[in-house]
Short mmCIF file of C-alpha atoms in Angstrom, two decimals:
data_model
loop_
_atom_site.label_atom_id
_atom_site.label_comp_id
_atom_site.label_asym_id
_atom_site.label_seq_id
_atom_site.Cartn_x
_atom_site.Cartn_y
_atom_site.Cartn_z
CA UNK A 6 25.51 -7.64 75.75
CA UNK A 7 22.03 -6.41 75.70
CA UNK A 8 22.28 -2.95 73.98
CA UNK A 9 21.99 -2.19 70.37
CA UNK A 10 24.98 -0.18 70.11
CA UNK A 11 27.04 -3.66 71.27
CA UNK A 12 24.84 -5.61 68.68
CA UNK A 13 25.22 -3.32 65.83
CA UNK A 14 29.19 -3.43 67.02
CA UNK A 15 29.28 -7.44 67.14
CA UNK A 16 27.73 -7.36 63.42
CA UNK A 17 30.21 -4.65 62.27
CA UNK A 18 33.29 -6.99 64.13
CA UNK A 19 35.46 -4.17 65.46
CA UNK A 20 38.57 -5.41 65.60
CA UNK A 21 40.40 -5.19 68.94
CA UNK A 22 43.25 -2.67 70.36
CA UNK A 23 45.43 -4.61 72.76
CA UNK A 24 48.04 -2.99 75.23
CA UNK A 25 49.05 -5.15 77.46
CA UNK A 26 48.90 -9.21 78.15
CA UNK A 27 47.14 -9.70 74.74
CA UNK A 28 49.48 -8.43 72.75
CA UNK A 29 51.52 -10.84 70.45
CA UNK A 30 54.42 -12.04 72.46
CA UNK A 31 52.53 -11.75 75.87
CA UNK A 32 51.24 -14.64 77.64
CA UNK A 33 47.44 -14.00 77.27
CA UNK A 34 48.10 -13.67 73.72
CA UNK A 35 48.80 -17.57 73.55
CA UNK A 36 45.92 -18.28 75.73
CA UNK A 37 42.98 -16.61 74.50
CA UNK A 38 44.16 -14.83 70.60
CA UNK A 39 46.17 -17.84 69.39
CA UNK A 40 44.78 -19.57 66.31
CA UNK A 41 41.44 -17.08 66.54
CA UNK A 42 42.80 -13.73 64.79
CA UNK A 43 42.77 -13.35 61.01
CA UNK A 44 45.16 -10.23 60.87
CA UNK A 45 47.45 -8.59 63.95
CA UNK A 46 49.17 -5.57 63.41
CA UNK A 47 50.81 -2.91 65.34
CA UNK A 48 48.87 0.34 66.56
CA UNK A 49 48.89 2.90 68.73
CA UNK A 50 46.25 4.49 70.59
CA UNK A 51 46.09 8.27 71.60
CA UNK A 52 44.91 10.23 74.57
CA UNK A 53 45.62 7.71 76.88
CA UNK A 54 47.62 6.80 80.35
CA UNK A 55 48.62 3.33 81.32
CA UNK A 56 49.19 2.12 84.80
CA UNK A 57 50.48 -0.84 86.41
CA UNK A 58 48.88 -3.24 87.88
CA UNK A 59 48.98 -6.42 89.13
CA UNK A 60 50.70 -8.48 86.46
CA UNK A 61 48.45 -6.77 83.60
CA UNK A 62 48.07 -3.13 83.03
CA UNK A 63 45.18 -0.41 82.91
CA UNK A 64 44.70 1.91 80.50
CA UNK A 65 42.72 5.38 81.19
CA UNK A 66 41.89 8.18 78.87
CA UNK A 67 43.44 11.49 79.33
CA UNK A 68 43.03 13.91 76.47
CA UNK A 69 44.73 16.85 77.80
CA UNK A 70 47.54 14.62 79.58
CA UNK A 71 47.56 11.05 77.90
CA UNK A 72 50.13 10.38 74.41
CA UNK A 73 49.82 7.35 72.66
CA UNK A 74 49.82 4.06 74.04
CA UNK A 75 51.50 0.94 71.91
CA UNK A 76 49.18 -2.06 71.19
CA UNK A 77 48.06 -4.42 68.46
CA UNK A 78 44.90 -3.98 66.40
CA UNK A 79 43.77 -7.36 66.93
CA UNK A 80 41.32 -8.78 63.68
CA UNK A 81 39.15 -12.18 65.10
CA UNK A 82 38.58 -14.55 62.40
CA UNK A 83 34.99 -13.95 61.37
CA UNK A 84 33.69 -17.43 62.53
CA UNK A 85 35.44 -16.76 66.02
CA UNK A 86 34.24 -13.25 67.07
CA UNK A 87 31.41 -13.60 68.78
CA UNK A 88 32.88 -16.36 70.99
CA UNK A 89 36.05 -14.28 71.42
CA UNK A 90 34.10 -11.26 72.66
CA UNK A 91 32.60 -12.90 75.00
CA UNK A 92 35.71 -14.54 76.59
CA UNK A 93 37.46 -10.94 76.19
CA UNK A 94 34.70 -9.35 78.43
CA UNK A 95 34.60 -12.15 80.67
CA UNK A 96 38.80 -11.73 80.82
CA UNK A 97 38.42 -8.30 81.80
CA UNK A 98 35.80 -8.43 84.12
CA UNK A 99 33.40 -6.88 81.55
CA UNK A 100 29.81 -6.98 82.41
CA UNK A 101 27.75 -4.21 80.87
CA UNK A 102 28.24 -0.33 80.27
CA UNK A 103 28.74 1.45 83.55
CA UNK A 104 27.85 -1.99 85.45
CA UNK A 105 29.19 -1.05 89.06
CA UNK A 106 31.45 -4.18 89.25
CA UNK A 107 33.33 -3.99 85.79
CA UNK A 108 37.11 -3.46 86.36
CA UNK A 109 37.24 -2.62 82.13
CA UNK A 110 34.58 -0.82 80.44
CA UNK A 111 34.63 -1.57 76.54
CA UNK A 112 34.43 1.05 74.04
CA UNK A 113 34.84 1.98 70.72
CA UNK A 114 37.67 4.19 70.01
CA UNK A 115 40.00 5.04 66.65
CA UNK A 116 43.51 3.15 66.68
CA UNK A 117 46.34 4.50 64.35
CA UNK A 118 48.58 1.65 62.64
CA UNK A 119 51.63 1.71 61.65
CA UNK A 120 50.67 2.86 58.24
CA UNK A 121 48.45 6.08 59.36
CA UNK A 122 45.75 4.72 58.95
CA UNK A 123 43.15 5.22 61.19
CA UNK A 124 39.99 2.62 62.06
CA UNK A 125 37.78 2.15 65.17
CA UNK A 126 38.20 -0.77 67.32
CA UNK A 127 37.47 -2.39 70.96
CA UNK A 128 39.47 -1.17 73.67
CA UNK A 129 38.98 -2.09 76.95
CA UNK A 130 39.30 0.85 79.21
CA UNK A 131 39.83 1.12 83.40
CA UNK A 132 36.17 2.05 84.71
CA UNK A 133 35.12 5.21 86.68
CA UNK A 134 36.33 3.67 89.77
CA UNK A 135 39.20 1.96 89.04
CA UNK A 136 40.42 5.12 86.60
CA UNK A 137 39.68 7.51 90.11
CA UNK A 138 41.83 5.11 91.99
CA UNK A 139 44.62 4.79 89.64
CA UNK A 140 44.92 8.30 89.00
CA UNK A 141 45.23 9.50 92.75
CA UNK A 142 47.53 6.22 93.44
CA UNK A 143 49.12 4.13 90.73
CA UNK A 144 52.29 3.99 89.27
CA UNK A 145 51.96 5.32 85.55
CA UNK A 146 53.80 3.17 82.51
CA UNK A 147 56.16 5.67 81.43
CA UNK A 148 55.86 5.86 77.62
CA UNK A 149 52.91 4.62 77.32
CA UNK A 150 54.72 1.19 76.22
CA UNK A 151 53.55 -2.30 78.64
CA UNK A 152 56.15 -4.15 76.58
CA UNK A 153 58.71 -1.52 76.75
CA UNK A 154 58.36 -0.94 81.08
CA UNK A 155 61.15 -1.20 82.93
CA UNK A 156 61.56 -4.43 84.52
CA UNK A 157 59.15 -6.55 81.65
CA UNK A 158 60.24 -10.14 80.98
CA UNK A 159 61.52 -11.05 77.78
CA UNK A 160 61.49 -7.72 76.54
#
């Protein structure tokens, strides 16, 4: 992780904001969240665009352009966070800020819940690249909903 800003993060545990294959219910969920969160709650993020991709989505911010995108705000269990932040990063092909070959940057941003209330967490981001690429080219998740797409299994 290397920065102080990512240790001073890892001490604080932000929780995480899922959108897409993490979220309760979603396959990725089961593999890598099962067992390892101590709360899971629904949350939305605003400011944001999500895009299809292969089998998992992206998520880009958009102030002017971007509404809220439906997740989870994802709690580890405090013996299992550093361990789960790893494999997150390593899941979405999180190096280091602005490395050149991350497909997901991870930064801090504030999640609403259900309740209003409003708290910072993890969210894993497209980078530069991939964002450029996705917002000349992909095929944006109306709604703002990965669950909710037309087409989703078991939805």
């Amino acid at each position: 992780m290397g920065t102080g800003g990512d240790d001073d993060a890892v001490s604080a545990q932000l929780p995480f904001f899922v959108y897409g294959t993490l979220r309760p219910g979603e396959h990725n969920h089961d593999l890598f969240l099962a067992g390892r969160t101590s709360a899971e709650e629904p949350a939305t993020l605003p400011g944001a665009l999500l895009y299809d991709g292969p089998g998992y989505p992206y998520l880009v911010e958009d102030a002017q352009d971007g509404g809220p995108v439906a997740g989870a705000c994802v709690r580890a269990a405090p013996e299992e966070y550093a361990r789960l932040l790893r494999t997150l990063d390593q899941l979405e092909d999180f190096i280091a800020p602005g490395h050149p070959r991350n497909m997901y940057e991870r930064v801090a941003r504030q999640v609403t819940l259900a309740d209003g209330t409003a708290l910072p967490a993890w969210v894993y981001v497209a980078a530069d690249g991939v964002a450029r690429d996705l917002t000349a080219r992909g095929q944006r998740i109306a709604g703002g909903d990965w669950c909710g797409r037309a087409g989703a299994a078991g939805v």
